[in-house]
CSV table of C-alpha atoms in Angstrom, one decimal:
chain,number,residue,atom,x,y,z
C,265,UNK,CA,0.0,0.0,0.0
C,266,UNK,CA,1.6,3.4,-1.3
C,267,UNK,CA,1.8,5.7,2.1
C,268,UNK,CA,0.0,8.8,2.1
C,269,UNK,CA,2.2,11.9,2.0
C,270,UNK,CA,3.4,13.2,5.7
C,271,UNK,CA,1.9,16.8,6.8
C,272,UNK,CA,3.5,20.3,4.6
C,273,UNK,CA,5.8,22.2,6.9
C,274,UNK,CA,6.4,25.7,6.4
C,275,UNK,CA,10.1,26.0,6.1
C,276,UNK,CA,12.8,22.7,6.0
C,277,UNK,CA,15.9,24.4,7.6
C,278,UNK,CA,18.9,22.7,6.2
C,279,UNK,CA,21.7,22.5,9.0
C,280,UNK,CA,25.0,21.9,7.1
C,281,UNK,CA,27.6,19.8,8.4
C,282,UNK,CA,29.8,22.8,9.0
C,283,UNK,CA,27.3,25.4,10.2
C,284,UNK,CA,26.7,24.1,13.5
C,285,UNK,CA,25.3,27.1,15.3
C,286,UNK,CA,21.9,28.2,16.6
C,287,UNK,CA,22.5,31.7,16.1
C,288,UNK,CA,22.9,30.4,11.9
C,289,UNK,CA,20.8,33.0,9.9
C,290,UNK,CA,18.5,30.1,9.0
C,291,UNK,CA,17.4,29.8,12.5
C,292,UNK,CA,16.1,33.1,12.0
C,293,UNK,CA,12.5,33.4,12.6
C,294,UNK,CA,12.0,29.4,13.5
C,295,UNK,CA,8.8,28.4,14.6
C,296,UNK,CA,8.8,25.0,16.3
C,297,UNK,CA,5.3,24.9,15.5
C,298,UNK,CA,5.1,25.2,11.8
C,299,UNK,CA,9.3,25.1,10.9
C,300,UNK,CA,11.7,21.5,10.7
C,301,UNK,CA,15.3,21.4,10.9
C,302,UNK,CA,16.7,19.1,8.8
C,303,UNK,CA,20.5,17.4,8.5
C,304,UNK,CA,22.0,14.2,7.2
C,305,UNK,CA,25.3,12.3,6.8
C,306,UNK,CA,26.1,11.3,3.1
C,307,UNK,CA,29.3,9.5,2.1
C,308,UNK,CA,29.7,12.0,-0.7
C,309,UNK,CA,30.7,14.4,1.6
C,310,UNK,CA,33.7,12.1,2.6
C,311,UNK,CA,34.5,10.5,-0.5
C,312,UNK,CA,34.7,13.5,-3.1
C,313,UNK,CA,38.1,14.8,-1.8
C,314,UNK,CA,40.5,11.9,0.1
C,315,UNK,CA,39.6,12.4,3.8
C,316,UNK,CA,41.6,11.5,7.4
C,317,UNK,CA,39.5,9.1,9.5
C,318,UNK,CA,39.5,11.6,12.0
C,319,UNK,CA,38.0,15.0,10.0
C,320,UNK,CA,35.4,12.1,9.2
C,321,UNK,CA,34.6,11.4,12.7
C,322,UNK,CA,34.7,15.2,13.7
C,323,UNK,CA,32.5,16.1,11.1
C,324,UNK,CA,29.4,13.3,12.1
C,325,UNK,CA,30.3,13.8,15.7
C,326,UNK,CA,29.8,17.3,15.6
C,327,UNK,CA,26.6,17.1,13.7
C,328,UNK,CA,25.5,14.3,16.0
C,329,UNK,CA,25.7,16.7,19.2
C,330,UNK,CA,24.3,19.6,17.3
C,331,UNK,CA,21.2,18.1,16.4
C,332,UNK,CA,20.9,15.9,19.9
C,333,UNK,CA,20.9,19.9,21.2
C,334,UNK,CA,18.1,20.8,18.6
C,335,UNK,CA,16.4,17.7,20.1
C,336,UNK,CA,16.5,19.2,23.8
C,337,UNK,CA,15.0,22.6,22.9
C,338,UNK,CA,12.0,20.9,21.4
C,339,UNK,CA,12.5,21.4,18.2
C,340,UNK,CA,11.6,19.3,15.5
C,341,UNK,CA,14.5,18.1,13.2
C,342,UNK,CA,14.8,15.3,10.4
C,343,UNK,CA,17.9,13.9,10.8
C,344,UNK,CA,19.2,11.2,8.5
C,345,UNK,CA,22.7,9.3,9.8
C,346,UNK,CA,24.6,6.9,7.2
C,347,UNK,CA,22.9,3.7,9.0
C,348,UNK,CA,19.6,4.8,7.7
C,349,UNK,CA,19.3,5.5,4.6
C,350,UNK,CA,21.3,5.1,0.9
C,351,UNK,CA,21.0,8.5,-0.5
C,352,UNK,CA,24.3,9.0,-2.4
C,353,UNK,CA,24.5,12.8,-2.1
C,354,UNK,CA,22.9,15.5,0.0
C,355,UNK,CA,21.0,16.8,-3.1
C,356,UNK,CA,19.6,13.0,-3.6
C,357,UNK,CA,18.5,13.2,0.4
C,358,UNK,CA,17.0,16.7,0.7
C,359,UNK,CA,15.1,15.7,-2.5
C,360,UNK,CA,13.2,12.8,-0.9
C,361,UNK,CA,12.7,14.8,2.3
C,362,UNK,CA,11.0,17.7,0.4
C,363,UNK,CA,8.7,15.2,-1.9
C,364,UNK,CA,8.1,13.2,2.0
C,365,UNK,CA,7.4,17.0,3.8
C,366,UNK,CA,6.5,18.9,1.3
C,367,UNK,CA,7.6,22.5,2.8
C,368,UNK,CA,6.7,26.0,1.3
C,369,UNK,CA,10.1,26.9,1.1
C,370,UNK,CA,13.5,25.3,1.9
C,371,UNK,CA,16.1,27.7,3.7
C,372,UNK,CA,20.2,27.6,3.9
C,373,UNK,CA,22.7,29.7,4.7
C,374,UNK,CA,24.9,30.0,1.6
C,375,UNK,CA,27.2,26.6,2.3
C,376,UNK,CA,30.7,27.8,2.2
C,377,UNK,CA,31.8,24.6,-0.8
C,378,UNK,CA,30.4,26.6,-4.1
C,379,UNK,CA,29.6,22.5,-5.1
C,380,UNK,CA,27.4,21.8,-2.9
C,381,UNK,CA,25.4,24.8,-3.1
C,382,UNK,CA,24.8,24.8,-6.8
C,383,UNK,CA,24.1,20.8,-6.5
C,384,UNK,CA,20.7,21.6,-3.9
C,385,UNK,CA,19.9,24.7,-6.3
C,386,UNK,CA,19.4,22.1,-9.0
C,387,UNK,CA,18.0,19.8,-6.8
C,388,UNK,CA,14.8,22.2,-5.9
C,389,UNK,CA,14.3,23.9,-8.9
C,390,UNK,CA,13.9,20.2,-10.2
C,391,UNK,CA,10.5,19.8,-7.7
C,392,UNK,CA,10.1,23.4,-7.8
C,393,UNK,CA,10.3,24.6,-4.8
C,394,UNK,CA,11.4,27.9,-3.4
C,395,UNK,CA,14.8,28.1,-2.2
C,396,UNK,CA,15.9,31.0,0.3
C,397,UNK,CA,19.8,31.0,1.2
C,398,UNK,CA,20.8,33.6,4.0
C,399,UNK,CA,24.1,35.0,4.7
C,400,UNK,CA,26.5,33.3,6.4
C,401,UNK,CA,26.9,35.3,9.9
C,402,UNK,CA,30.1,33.1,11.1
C,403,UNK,CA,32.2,35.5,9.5
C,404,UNK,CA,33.2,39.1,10.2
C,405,UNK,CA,33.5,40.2,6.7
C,406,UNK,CA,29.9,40.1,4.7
C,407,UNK,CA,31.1,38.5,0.9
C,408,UNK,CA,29.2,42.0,-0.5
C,409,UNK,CA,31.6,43.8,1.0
C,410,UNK,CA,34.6,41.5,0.1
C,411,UNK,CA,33.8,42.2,-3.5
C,412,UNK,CA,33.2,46.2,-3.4
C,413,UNK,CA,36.3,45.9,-1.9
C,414,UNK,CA,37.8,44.0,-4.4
C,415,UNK,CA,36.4,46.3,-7.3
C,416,UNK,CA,39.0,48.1,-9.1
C,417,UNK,CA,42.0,47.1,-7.4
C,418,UNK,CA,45.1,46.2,-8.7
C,419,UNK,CA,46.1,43.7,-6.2
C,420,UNK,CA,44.2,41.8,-3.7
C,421,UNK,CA,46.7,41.6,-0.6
C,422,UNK,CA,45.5,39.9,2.3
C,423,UNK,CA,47.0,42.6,4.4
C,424,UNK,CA,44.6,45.2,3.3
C,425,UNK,CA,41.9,43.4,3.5
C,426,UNK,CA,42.8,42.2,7.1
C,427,UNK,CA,42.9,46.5,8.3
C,428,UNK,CA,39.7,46.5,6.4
C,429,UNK,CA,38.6,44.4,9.5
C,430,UNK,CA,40.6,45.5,12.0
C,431,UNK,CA,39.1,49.2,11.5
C,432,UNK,CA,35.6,48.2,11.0
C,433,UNK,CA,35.6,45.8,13.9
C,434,UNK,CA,38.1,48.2,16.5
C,435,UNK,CA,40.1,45.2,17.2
C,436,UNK,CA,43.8,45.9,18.8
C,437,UNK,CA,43.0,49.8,17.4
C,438,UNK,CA,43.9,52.9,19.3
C,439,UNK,CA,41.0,54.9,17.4
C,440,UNK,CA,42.0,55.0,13.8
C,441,UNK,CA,45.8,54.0,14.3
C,442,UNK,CA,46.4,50.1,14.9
C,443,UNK,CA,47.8,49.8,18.7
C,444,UNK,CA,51.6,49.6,18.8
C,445,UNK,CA,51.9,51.8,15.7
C,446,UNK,CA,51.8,48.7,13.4
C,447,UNK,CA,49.5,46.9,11.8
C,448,UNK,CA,51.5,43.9,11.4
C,449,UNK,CA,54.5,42.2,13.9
C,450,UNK,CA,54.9,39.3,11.4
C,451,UNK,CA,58.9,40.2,11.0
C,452,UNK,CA,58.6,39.7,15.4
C,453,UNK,CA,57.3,36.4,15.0
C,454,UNK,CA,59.8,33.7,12.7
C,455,UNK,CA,62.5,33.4,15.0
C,456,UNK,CA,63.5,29.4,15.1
C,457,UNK,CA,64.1,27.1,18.2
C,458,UNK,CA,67.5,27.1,19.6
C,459,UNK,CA,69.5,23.5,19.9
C,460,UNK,CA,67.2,22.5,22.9
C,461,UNK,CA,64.3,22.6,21.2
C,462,UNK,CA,60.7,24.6,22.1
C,463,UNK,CA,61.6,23.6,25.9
C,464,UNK,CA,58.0,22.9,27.7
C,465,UNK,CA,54.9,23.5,25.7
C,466,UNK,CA,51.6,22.8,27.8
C,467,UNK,CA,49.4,20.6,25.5
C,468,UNK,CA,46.5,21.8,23.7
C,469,UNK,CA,43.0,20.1,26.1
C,470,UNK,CA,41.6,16.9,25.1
C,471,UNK,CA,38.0,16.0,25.5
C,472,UNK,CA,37.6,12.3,25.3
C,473,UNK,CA,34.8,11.1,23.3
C,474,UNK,CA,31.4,10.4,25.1
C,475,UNK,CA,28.6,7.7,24.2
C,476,UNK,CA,27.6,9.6,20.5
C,477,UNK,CA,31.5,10.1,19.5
C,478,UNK,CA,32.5,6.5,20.3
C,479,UNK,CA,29.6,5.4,18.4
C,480,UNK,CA,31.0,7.7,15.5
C,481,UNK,CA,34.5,6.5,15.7
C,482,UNK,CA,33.5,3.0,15.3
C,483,UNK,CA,30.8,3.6,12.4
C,484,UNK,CA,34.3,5.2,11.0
C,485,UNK,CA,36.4,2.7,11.2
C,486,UNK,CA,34.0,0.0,9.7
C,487,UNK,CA,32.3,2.1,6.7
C,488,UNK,CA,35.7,4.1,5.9
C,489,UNK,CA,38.4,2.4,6.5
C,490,UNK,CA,40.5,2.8,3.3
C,491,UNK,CA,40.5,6.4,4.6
C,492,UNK,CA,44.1,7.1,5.7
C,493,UNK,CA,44.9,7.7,9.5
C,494,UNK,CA,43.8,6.3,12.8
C,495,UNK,CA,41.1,7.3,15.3
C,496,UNK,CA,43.0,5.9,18.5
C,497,UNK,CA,43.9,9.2,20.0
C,498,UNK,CA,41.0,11.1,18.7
C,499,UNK,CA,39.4,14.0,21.3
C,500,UNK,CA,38.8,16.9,19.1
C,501,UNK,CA,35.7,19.1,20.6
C,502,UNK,CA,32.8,18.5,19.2
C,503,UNK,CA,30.2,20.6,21.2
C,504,UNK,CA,30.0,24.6,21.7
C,505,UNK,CA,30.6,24.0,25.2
C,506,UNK,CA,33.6,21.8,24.4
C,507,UNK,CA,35.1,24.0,21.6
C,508,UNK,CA,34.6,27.3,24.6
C,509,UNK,CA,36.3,25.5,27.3
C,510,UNK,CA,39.5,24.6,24.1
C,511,UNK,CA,39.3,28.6,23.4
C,512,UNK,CA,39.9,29.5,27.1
C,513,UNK,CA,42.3,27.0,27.6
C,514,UNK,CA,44.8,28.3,24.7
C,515,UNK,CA,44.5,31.5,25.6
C,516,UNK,CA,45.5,30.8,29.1
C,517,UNK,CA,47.9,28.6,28.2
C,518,UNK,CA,49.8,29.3,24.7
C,519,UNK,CA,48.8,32.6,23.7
C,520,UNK,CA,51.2,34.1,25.3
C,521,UNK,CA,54.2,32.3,23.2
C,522,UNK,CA,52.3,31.7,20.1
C,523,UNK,CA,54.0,35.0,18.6
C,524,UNK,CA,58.0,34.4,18.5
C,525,UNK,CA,58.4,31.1,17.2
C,526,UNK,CA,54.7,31.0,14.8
C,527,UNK,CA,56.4,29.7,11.9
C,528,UNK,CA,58.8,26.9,13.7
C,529,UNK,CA,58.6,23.5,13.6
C,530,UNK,CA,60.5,20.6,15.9
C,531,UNK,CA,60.4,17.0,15.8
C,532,UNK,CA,57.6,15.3,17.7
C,533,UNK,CA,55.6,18.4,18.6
C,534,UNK,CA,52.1,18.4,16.5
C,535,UNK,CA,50.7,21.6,18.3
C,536,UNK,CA,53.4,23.7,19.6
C,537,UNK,CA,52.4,26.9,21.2
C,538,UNK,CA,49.1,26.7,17.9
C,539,UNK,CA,44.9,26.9,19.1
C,540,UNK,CA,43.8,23.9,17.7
C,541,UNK,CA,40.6,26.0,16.9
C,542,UNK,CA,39.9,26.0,13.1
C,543,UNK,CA,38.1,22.8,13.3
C,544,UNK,CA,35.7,24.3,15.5
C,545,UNK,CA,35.7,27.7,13.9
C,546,UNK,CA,34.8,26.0,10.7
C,547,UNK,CA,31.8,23.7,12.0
C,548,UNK,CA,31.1,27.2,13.6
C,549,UNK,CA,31.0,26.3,17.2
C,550,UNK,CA,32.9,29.0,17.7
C,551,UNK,CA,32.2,32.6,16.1
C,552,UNK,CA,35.5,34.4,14.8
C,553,UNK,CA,34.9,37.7,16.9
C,554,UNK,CA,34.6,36.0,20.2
C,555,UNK,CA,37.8,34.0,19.6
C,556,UNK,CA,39.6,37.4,18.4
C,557,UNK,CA,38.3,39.3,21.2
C,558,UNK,CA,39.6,36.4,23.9
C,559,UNK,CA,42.8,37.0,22.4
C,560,UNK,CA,42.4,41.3,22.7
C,561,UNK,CA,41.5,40.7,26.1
C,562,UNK,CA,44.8,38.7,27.1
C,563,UNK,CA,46.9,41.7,25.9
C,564,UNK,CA,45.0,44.3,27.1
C,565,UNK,CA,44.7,42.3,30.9
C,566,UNK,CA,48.9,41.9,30.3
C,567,UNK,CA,49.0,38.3,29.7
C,568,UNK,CA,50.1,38.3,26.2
C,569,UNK,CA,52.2,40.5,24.4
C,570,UNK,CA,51.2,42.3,21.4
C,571,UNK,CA,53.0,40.7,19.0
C,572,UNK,CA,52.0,36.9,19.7
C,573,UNK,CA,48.1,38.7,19.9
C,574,UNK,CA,48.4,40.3,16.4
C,575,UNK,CA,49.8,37.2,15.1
C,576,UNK,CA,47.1,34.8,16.0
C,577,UNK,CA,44.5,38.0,15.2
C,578,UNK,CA,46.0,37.9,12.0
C,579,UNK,CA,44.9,34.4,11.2
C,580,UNK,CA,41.5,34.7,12.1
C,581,UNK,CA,40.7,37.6,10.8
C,582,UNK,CA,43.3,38.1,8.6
C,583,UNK,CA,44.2,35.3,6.6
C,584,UNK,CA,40.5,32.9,6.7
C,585,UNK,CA,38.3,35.7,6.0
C,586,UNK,CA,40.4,36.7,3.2
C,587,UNK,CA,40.8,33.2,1.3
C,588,UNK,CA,36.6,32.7,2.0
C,589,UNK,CA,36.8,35.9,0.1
C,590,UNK,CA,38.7,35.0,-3.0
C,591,UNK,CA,36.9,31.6,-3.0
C,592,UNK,CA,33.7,33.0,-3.3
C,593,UNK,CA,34.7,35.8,-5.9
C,594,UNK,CA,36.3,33.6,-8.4
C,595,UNK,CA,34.1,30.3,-8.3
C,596,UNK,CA,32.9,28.3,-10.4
C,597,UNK,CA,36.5,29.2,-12.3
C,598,UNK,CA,38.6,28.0,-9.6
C,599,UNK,CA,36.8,24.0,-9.8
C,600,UNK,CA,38.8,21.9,-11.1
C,601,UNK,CA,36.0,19.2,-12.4
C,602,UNK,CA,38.5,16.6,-13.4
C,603,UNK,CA,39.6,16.3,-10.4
C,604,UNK,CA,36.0,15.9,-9.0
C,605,UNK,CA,34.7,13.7,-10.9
């Protein structure tokens, strides 16, 4: 007997795997009453560019959390996970889940991989459904504004760009001049280790893996397992609260030296004096101003020195808002489709 169709909805909120926040522009407006979230696990997603085991595992352990979070507020959320269903991309899911819950209109913050947006484009004009992609809000610069920037210029340095930022956002700025007199310290920071090595570096916090994350690391290991690396010492965070408590604990703990040896390397140190935070910047547990203003705040309270603060500033806000940028100004001519397929 052919089912009968489920109840319309009025928007399907698509949750990407990598914009796990609640304060997401598609949340916007959500009415529990009339409004599903919606998120699913494909293998695509891990297959269409070689992937470690362990971004794998961070990936559907995040997403995992996130939507067991969704679940708590009361909100109602379709969430499809590898073991249930055989869809072979995320167009090919959302598709059945709009025929299934027939929504007015579908909404998505603009996904951050040009692919996968212009794949669920095609995927609801097919059924003909509206489609309503927000702005991404995990970012400081707005991609408008990264291409009126852009217009007319000559050159696209990365270091304009990044005291574009700094003066719209005030960050390290004394008024209008950057504090210290300089917008950049890089030439403080590239000094190498001396013959005994980075001495003692406290390690970056580890959050070993609860009941949801174990069960991730072993659907890993079985349905992936061609996928180079290992998942033995895995404890990346996975959770907001997790991805806070790794903020707080470099800024206590490595800010401070991050600056003077930034670009040095030595044998049997992964981390050094680094964050470990653009995992969980880029699932977007953690919003780029908060983790720029933790930093500010060390050097303003004296327990960081300017130039190991500008350095790691520059990263966030310098460096990943700029490369989003260029991505997003010069796709579809940067895919390389051979490759993809």
């Amino acid at each position: 007997m052919r089912s009968e169709p489920q109840p319309s909805c009025r928007n399907l909120v698509v949750v990407l795997g990598d914009q796990l926040s609640l304060d997401a522009g598609a949340f916007e407006g959500f009415d529990p009453v009339c409004d599903r979230a919606w998120m699913a696990e494909v293998e695509e997603e891990a297959r269409h560019v070689p992937s470690h085991k362990a971004r794998i595992a961070l990936f559907l352990a995040a997403m995992r959390h996130f939507a067991r979070g969704i679940r708590q507020r009361g909100w109602p959320i379709d969430y499809l996970s590898l073991e249930s269903h055989s869809f072979g991309s995320l167009a090919e899911a959302l598709e059945a889940s709009v025929r299934s819950r027939r929504p007015q209109k579908v909404v998505l913050v603009q996904p951050g991989d040009w692919r996968v947006e212009q794949s669920l484009r095609r995927a609801l004009q097919r059924l003909g459904v509206r489609l309503e992609i927000r702005s991404d809000r995990a970012f400081v610069g707005d991609l408008t504004e990264f291409r009126e920037w852009a217009l007319g210029r000559k050159r696209l340095l990365q270091e304009h760009w990044y005291r574009h930022l700094r003066q719209k956002t005030g960050v390290l700025m004394d008024g209008a001049q950057p504090l210290g007199g300089r917008w950049n310290f890089d030439s403080s920071n590239r000094e190498p280790f001396g013959p005994g090595g980075p001495g003692l570096v406290p390690r970056p916090l580890g959050f070993p893996p609860d009941s949801v994350t174990r069960e991730v690391l072993d659907l890993v290991r079985r349905r992936f397992a061609e996928h180079p690396g290992d998942l033995d010492s895995f404890d990346w965070p996975v959770t907001r609260q997790q991805a806070l408590t790794a903020l707080r604990d470099f800024v206590e703990h490595r800010l401070a030296a991050f600056g003077r040896h930034q670009d040095a390397l030595w044998t049997g140190e992964p981390y050094l004096h680094h964050s470990r935070l653009s995992a969980a910047l880029n699932l977007k547990l953690l919003h780029p101003i908060e983790v720029v203003r933790a930093a500010e705040d060390a050097f303003l309270r004296g327990a960081a020195p300017l130039e190991s603060t500008e350095g790691f500033i520059r990263q966030v806000l310098g460096w990943r808002e700029y490369v989003r940028g260029l991505y997003h100004l010069w796709m579809p001519e940067w895919l390389d489709w051979n490759f993809l397929e």
